[in-house]
CSV table of C-alpha atoms in Angstrom, one decimal:
chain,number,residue,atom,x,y,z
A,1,UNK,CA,0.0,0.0,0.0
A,2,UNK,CA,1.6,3.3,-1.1
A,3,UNK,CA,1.2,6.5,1.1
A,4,UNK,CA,-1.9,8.1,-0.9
A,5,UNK,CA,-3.9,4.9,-0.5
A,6,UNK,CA,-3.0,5.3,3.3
A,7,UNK,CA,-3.6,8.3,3.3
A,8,UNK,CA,-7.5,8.0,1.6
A,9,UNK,CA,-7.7,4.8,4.0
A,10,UNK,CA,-7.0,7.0,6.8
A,11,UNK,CA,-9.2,10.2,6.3
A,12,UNK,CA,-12.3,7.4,5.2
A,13,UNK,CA,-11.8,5.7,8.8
A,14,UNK,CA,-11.5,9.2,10.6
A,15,UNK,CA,-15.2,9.7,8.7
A,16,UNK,CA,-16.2,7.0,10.0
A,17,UNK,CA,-15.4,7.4,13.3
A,18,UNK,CA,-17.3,9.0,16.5
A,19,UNK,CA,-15.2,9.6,19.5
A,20,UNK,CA,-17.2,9.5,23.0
A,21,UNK,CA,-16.8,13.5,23.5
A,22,UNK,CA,-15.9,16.1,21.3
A,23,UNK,CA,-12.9,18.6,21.8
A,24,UNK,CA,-14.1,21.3,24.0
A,25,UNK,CA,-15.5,19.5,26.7
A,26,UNK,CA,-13.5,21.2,29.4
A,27,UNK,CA,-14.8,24.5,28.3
A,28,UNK,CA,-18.2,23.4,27.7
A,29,UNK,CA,-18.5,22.7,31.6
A,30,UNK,CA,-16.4,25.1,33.1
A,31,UNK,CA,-19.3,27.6,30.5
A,32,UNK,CA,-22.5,25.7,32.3
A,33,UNK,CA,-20.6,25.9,35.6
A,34,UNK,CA,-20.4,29.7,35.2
A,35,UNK,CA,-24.4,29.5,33.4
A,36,UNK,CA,-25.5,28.1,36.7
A,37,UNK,CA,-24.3,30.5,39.1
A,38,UNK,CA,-26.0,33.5,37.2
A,39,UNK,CA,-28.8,32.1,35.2
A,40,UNK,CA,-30.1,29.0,36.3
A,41,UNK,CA,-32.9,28.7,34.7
A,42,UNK,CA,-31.5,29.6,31.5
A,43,UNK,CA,-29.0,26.9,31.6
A,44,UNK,CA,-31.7,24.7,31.5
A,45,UNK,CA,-33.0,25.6,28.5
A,46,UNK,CA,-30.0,26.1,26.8
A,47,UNK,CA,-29.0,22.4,27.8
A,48,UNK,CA,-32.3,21.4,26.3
A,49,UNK,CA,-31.5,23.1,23.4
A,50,UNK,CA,-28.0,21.6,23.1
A,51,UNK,CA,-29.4,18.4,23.1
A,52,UNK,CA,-32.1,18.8,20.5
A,53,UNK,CA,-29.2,20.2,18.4
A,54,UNK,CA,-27.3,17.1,19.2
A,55,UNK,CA,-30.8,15.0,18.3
A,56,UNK,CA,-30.4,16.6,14.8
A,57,UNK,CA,-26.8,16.2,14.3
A,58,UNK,CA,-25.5,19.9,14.4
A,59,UNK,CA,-22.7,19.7,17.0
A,60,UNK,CA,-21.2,23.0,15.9
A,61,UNK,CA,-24.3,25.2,17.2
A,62,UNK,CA,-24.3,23.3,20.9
A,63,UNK,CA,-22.2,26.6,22.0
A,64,UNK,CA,-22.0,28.8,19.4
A,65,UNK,CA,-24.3,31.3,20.9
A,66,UNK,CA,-22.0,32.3,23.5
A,67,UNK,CA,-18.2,31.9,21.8
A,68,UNK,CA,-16.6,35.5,21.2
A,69,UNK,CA,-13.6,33.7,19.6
A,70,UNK,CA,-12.8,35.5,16.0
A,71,UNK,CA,-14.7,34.8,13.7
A,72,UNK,CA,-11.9,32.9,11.6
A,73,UNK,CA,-11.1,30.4,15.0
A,74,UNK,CA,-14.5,29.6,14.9
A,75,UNK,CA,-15.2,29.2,11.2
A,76,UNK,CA,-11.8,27.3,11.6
A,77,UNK,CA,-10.6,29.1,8.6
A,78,UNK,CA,-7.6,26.9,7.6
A,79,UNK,CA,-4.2,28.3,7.7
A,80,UNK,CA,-3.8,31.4,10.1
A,81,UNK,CA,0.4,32.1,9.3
A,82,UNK,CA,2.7,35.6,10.5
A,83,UNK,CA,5.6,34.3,8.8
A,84,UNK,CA,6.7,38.7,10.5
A,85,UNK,CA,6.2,37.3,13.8
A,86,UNK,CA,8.6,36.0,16.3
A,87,UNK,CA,7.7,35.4,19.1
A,88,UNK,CA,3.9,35.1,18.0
A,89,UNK,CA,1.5,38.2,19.0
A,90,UNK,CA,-1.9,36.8,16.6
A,91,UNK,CA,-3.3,34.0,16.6
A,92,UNK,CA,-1.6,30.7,14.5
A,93,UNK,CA,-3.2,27.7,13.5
A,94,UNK,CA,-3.5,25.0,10.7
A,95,UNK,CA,-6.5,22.6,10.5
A,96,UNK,CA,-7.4,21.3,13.3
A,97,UNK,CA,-4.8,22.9,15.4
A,98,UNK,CA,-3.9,26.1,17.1
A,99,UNK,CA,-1.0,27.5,18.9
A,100,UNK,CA,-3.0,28.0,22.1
A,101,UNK,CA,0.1,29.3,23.9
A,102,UNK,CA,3.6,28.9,24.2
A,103,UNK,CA,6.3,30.1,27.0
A,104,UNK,CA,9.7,31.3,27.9
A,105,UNK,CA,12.3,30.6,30.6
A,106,UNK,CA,14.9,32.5,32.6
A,107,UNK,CA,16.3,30.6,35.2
A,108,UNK,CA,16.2,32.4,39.1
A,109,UNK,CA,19.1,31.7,41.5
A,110,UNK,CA,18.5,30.5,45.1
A,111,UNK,CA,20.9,30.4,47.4
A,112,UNK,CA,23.7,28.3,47.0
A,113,UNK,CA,24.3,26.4,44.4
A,114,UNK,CA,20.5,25.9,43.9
A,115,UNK,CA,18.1,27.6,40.8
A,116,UNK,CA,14.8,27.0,39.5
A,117,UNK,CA,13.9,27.1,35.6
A,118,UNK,CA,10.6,30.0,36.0
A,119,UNK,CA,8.2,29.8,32.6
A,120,UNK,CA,6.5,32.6,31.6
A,121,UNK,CA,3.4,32.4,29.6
A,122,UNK,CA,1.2,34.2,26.6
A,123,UNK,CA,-1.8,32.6,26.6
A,124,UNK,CA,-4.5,33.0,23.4
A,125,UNK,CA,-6.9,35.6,23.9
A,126,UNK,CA,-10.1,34.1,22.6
A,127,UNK,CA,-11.8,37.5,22.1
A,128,UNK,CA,-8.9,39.2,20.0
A,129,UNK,CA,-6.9,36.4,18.7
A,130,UNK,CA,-3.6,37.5,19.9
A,131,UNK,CA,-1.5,36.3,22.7
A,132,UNK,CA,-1.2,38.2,25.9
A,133,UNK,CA,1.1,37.6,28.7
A,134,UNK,CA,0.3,36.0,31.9
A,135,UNK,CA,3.0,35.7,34.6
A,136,UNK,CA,0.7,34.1,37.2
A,137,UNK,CA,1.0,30.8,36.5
A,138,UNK,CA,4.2,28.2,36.7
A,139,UNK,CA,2.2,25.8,34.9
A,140,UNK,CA,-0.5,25.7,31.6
A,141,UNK,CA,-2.5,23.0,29.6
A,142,UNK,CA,-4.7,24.0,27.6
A,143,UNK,CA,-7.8,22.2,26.8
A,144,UNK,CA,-9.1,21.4,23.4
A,145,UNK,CA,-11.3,24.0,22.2
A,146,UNK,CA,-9.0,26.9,23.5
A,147,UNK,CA,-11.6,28.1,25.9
A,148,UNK,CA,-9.9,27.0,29.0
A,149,UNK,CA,-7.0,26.5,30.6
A,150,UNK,CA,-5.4,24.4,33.9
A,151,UNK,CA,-3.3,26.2,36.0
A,152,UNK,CA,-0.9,25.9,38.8
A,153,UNK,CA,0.5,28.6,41.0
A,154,UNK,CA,4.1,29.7,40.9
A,155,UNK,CA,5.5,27.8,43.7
A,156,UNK,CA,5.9,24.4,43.1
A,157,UNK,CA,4.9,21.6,43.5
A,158,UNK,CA,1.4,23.1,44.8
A,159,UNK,CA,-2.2,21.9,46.3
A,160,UNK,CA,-4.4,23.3,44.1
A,161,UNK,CA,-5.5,23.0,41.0
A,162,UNK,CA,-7.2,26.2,38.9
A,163,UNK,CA,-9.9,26.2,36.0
A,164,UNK,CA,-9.0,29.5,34.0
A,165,UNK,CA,-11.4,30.5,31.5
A,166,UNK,CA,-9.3,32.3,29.1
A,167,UNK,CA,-11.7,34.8,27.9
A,168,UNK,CA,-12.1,36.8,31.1
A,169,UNK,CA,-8.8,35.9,32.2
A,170,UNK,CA,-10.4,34.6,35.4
A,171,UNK,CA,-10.0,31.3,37.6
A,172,UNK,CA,-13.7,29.7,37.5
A,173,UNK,CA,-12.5,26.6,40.1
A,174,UNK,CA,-9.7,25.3,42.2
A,175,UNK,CA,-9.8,21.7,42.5
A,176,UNK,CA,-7.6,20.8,45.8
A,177,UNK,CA,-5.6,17.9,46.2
A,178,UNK,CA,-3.4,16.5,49.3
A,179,UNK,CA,-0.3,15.4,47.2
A,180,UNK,CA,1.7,18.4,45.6
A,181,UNK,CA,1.0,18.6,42.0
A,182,UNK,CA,4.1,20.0,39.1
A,183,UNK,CA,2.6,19.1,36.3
A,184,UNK,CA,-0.6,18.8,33.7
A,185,UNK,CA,-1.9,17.4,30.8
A,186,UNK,CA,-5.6,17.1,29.3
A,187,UNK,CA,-7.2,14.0,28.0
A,188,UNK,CA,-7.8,14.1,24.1
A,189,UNK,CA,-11.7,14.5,24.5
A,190,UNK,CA,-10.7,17.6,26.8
A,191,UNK,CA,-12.8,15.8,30.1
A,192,UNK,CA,-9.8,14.7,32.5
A,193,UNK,CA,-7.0,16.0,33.8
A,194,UNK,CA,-3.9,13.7,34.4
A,195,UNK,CA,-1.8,15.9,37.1
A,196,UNK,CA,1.7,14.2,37.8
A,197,UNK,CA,2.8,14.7,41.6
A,198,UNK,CA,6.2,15.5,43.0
A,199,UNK,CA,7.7,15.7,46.5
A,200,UNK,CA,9.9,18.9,45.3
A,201,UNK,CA,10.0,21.6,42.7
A,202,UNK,CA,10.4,19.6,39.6
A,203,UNK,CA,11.8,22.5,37.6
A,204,UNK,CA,15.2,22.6,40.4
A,205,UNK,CA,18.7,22.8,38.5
A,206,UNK,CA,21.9,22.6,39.6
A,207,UNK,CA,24.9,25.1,38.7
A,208,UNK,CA,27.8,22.7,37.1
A,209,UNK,CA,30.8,23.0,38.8
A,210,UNK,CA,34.5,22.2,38.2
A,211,UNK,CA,36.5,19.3,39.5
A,212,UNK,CA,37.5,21.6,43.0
A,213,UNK,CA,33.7,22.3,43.4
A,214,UNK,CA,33.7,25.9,42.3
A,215,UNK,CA,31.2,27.3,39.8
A,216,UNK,CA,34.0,28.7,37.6
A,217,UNK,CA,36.0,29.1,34.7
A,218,UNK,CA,39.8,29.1,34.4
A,219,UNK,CA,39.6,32.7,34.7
A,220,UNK,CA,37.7,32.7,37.7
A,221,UNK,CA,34.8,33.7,36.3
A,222,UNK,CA,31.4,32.1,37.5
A,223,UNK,CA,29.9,29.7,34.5
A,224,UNK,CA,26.5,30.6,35.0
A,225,UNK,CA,25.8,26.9,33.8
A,226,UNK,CA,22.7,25.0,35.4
A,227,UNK,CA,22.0,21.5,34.7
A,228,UNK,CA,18.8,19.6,35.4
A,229,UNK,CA,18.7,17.2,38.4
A,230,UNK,CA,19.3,13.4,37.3
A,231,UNK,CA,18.9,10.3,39.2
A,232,UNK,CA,17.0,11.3,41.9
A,233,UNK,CA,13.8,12.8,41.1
A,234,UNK,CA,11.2,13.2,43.2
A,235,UNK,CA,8.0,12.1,41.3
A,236,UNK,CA,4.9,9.9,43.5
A,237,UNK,CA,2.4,9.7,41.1
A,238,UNK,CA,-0.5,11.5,39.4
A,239,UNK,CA,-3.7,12.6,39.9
A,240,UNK,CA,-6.8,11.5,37.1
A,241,UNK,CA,-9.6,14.1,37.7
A,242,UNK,CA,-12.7,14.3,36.0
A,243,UNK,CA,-13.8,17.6,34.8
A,244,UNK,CA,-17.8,17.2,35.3
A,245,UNK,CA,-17.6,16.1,38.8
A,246,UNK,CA,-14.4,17.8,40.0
A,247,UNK,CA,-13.4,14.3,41.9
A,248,UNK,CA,-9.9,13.2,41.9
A,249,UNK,CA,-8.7,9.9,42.5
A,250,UNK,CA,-4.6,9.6,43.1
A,251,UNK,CA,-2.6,6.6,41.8
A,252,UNK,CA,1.3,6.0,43.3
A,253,UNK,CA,4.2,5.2,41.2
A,254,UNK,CA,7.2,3.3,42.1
A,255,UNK,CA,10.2,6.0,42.0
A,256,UNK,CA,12.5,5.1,39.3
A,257,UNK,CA,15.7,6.3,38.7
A,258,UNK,CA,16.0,6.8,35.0
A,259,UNK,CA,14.0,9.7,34.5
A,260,UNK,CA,14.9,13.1,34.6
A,261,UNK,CA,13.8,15.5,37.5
A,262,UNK,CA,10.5,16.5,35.7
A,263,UNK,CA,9.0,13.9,33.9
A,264,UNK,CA,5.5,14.3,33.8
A,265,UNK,CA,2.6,11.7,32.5
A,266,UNK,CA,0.2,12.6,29.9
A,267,UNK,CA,-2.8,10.1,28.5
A,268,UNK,CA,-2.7,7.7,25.7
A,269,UNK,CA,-4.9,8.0,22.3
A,270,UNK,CA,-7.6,6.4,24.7
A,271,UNK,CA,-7.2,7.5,27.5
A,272,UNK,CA,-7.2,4.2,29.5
A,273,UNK,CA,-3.6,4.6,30.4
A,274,UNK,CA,-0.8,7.1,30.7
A,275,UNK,CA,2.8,7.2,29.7
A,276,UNK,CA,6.3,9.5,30.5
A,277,UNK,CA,9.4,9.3,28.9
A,278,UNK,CA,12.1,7.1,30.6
A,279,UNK,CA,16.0,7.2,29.7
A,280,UNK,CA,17.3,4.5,27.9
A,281,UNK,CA,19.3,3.6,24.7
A,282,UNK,CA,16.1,5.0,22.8
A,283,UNK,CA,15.5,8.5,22.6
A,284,UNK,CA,11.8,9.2,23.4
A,285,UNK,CA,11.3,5.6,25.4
A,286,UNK,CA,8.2,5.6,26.9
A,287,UNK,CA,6.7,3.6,30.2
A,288,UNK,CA,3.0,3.0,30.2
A,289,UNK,CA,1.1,2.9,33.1
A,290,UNK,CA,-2.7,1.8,34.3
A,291,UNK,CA,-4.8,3.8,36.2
A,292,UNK,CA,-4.0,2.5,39.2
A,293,UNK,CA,-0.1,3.5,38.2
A,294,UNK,CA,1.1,-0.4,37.7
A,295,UNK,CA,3.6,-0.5,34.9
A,296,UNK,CA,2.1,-1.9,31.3
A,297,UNK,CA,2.4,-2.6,27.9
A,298,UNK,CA,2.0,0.2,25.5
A,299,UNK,CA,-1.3,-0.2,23.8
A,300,UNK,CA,-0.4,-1.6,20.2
A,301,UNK,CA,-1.3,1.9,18.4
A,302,UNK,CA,1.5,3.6,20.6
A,303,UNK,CA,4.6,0.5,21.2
A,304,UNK,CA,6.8,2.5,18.7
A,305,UNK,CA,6.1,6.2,19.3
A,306,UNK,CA,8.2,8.2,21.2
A,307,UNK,CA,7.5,10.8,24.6
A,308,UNK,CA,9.8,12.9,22.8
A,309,UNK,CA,8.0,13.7,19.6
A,310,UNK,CA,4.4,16.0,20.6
A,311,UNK,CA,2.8,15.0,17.0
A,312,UNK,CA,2.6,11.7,17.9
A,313,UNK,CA,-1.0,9.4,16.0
A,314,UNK,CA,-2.8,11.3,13.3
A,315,UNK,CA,-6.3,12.2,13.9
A,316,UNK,CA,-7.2,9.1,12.4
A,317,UNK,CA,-4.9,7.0,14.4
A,318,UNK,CA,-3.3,5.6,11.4
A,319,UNK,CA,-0.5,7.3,10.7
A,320,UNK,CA,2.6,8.2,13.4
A,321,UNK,CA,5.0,10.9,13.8
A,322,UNK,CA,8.4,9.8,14.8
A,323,UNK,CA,11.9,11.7,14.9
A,324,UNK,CA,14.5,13.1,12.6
A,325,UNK,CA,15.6,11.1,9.9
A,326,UNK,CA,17.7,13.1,8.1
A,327,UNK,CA,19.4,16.7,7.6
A,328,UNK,CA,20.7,19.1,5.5
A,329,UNK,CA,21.9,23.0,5.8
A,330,UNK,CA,17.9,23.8,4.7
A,331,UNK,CA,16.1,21.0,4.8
A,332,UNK,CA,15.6,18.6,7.4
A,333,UNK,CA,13.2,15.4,7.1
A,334,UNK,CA,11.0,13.0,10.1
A,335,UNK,CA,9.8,9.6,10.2
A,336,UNK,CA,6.2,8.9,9.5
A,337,UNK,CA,5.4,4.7,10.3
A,338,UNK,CA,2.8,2.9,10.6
A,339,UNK,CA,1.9,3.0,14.3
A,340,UNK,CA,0.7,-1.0,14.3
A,341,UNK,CA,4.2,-2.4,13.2
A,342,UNK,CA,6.3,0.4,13.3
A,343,UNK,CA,7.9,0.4,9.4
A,344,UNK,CA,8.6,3.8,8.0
A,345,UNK,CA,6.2,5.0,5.2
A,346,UNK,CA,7.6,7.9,4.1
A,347,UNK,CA,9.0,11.1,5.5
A,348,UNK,CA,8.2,14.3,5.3
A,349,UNK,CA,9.5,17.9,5.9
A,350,UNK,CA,10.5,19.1,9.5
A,351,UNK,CA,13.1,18.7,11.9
A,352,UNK,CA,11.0,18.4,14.8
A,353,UNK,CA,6.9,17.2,14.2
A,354,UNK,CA,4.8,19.2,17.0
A,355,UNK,CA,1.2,18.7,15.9
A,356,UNK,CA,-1.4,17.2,13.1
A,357,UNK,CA,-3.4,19.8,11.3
A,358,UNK,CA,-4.9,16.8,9.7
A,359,UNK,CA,-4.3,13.0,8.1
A,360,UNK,CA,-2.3,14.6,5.8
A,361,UNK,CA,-0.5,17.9,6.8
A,362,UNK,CA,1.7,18.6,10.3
A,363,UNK,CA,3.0,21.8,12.0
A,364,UNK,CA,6.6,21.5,12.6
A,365,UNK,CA,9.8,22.7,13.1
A,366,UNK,CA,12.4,23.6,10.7
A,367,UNK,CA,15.0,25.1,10.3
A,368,UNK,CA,15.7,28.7,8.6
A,369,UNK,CA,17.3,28.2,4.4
A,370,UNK,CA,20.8,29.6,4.7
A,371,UNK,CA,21.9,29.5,8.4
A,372,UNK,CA,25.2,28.1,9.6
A,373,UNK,CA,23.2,27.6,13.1
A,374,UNK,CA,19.9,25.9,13.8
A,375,UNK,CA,17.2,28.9,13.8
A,376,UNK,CA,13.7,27.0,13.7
A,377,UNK,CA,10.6,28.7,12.7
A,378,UNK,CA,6.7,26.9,12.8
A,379,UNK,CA,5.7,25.9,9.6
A,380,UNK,CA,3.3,23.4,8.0
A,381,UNK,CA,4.4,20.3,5.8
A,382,UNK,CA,2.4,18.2,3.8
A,383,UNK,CA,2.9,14.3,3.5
A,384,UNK,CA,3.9,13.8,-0.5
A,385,UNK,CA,5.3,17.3,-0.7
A,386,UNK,CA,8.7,19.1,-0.5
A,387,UNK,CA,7.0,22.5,0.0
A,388,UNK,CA,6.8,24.2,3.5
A,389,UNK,CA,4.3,27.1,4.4
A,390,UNK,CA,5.4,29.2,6.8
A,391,UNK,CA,3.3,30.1,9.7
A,392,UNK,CA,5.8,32.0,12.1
A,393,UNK,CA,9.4,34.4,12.4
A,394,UNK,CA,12.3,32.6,13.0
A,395,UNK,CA,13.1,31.7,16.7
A,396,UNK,CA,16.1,33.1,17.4
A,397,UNK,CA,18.3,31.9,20.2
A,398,UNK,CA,18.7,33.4,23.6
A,399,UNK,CA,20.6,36.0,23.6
A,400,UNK,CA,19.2,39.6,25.7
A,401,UNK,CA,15.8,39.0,28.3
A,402,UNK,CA,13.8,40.5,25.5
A,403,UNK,CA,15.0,38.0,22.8
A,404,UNK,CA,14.0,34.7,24.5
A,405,UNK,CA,13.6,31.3,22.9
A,406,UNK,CA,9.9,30.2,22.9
A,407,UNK,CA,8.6,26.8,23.3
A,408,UNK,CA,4.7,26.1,21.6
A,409,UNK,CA,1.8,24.8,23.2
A,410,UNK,CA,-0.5,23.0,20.9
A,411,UNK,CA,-4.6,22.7,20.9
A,412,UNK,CA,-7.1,21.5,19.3
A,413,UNK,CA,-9.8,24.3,17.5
């Protein structure tokens, strides 16, 4: 089977195929949440009405009434690209995905020897389209739909979790917990949050020292080099919470050492188990997980992806991102397999595959024509094609507070 008869195969499946919640769930109840505080009775109609739109299979008008996205986010006009822009200030998206935010770091010394790797976030404006900063937060995920957000607090690892509706800029809910959460990540339907745990501030570094123990050059000159703890993390296990109720349940992992310091879980395609990277001879190895946080076997859709690569299954399921494959001065080139047995079908532009705008097209990134050094910028790639879109600036590399590298965060519209 050649790649376009995959490809067709793919997108007829994806047809056929009806996932048990749509993207936007999250923001859907976090909406009626808010409905039901201020106009209860009028929630109840406009659930009736939902479902009689449901009845009559027009999905797209269950919220409609109420979105003040752009008209182009909710129309999901196709390509939204500022090839000018670097970082990002409007809104970028492809298909079926967004850049819903994305983040820089600076890292803050403690005393010491001790730092901590701070993020700083612009999070999409759903009214306007662009990104505006928000420093509260040391942790976002953002939930499909690009209506909500979870949240924690700046001090790490914290007790709380918060619902941020990203249209007023407001927290609608803090779900507590009793085990200090670090990390987030939604499930693909957008109704659970899996919510990794640590003992300590996953995001501590160490500054590298010489062989007599001082932070310094030759010259005597402090390094101001800081290297992520290894070896002894301090990850217990994660939290599965569900949206509609608010109810957590929490699940303890076995401490491992070969992980890095934050190494946080995020669900599978569906959902019934979670994974994190591990270190191992494989870049990207994976360790699945139950529910109940007992080591298993990857599910057979997943055995050969890696935690390293965010693209990861198609929105059909039958195609898989995987990592670089090969590089030149322009042009760089991934892995796509087949996700059942792991044999490449074909690559396709990109040095590093971030997200599917559909069964055929990807949002990477690659790498500016002409540099000596690697200077990425977003751009889309299509499976079969040579040719790259641009859809952002090129990401320079750190170099003064107000030139930072970014890192994208990636939604579903």
């Amino acid at each position: 089977m050649n790649v376009e008869e995959l490809v067709r195969d793919a997108l007829r499946d994806q047809a056929g195929e009806q996932g048990p919640a749509v993207p936007g769930f999250a923001d859907r109840v976090l909406v009626a949440r808010r409905r039901r505080r201020t106009r209860r009775f009028a929630s109840v109609a406009a659930a009736t009405a939902a479902v009689v739109a449901v009845a009559v299979a027009v999905p797209v008008l269950d919220s409609g009434k109420d979105d003040v996205r752009p008209a182009g986010v909710l129309e999901r006009q196709d390509i939204h690209a500022h090839p000018d822009q670097t970082p990002p200030r409007d809104l970028i998206a492809a298909g079926k995905s967004a850049l819903a935010a994305y983040y820089t770091t600076e890292t803050v010394e403690r005393p010491g020897k001790e730092g901590v790797s701070v993020r700083t976030y612009w999070l999409l404006d759903p009214r306007t389209g662009r990104y505006e900063k928000d420093d509260r937060w040391s942790f976002v995920a953002v939930a499909p739909g690009l209506r909500t957000a979870a949240v924690l607090e700046r001090e790490l690892p914290t007790k709380r979790i918060g619902l941020l509706d990203l249209t007023t800029g407001e927290v609608e809910q803090w779900i507590p917990v009793e085990h200090g959460v670090g990390g987030l990540a939604y499930s693909r339907d957008g109704s659970r949050l899996v919510a990794t745990t640590y003992d300590e501030n996953p995001d501590l570094l160490e500054k590298l020292t010489g062989a007599d123990g001082a932070a310094k050059d030759t010259s005597g000159q402090e390094t101001g080099l800081w290297a992520w703890r290894f070896g002894d993390p301090s990850r217990t296990g994660f939290y599965v919470v569900d949206l509609a109720s608010g109810k957590s349940s929490w699940s303890p992992v076995e401490r491992r050492r070969d992980i890095n310091a934050r190494q946080d879980f995020a669900f599978s395609r569906d959902g019934r188990t979670v994974y994190a990277q591990v270190i191992g001879g494989r870049d990207g190895l994976q360790q699945f997980y139950d529910l109940a946080g007992d080591e298993v076997a990857a599910p057979a859709h997943e055995r050969y992806l890696r935690s390293t690569v965010s693209a990861r299954l198609s929105p059909s399921g039958r195609l898989a991102a995987l990592g670089l494959a090969a590089e030149t001065k322009d042009k760089s080139w991934s892995k796509i397999v087949d996700p059942r047995t792991g044999k490449e079908i074909t690559k396709v532009r990109g040095a590093e595959l971030l997200a599917w705008a559909d069964d055929r097209r990807l949002i990477a990134w690659e790498r500016a024509s002409g540099s000596e050094f690697y200077r990425p910028r977003l751009v889309l790639v299509t499976i079969g094609s040579d040719k790259v879109v641009p859809l952002s600036g090129v990401r320079e590399p750190n170099e003064t507070p107000d030139r930072q590298e970014w890192q994208p965060l990636f939604a579903e519209r």
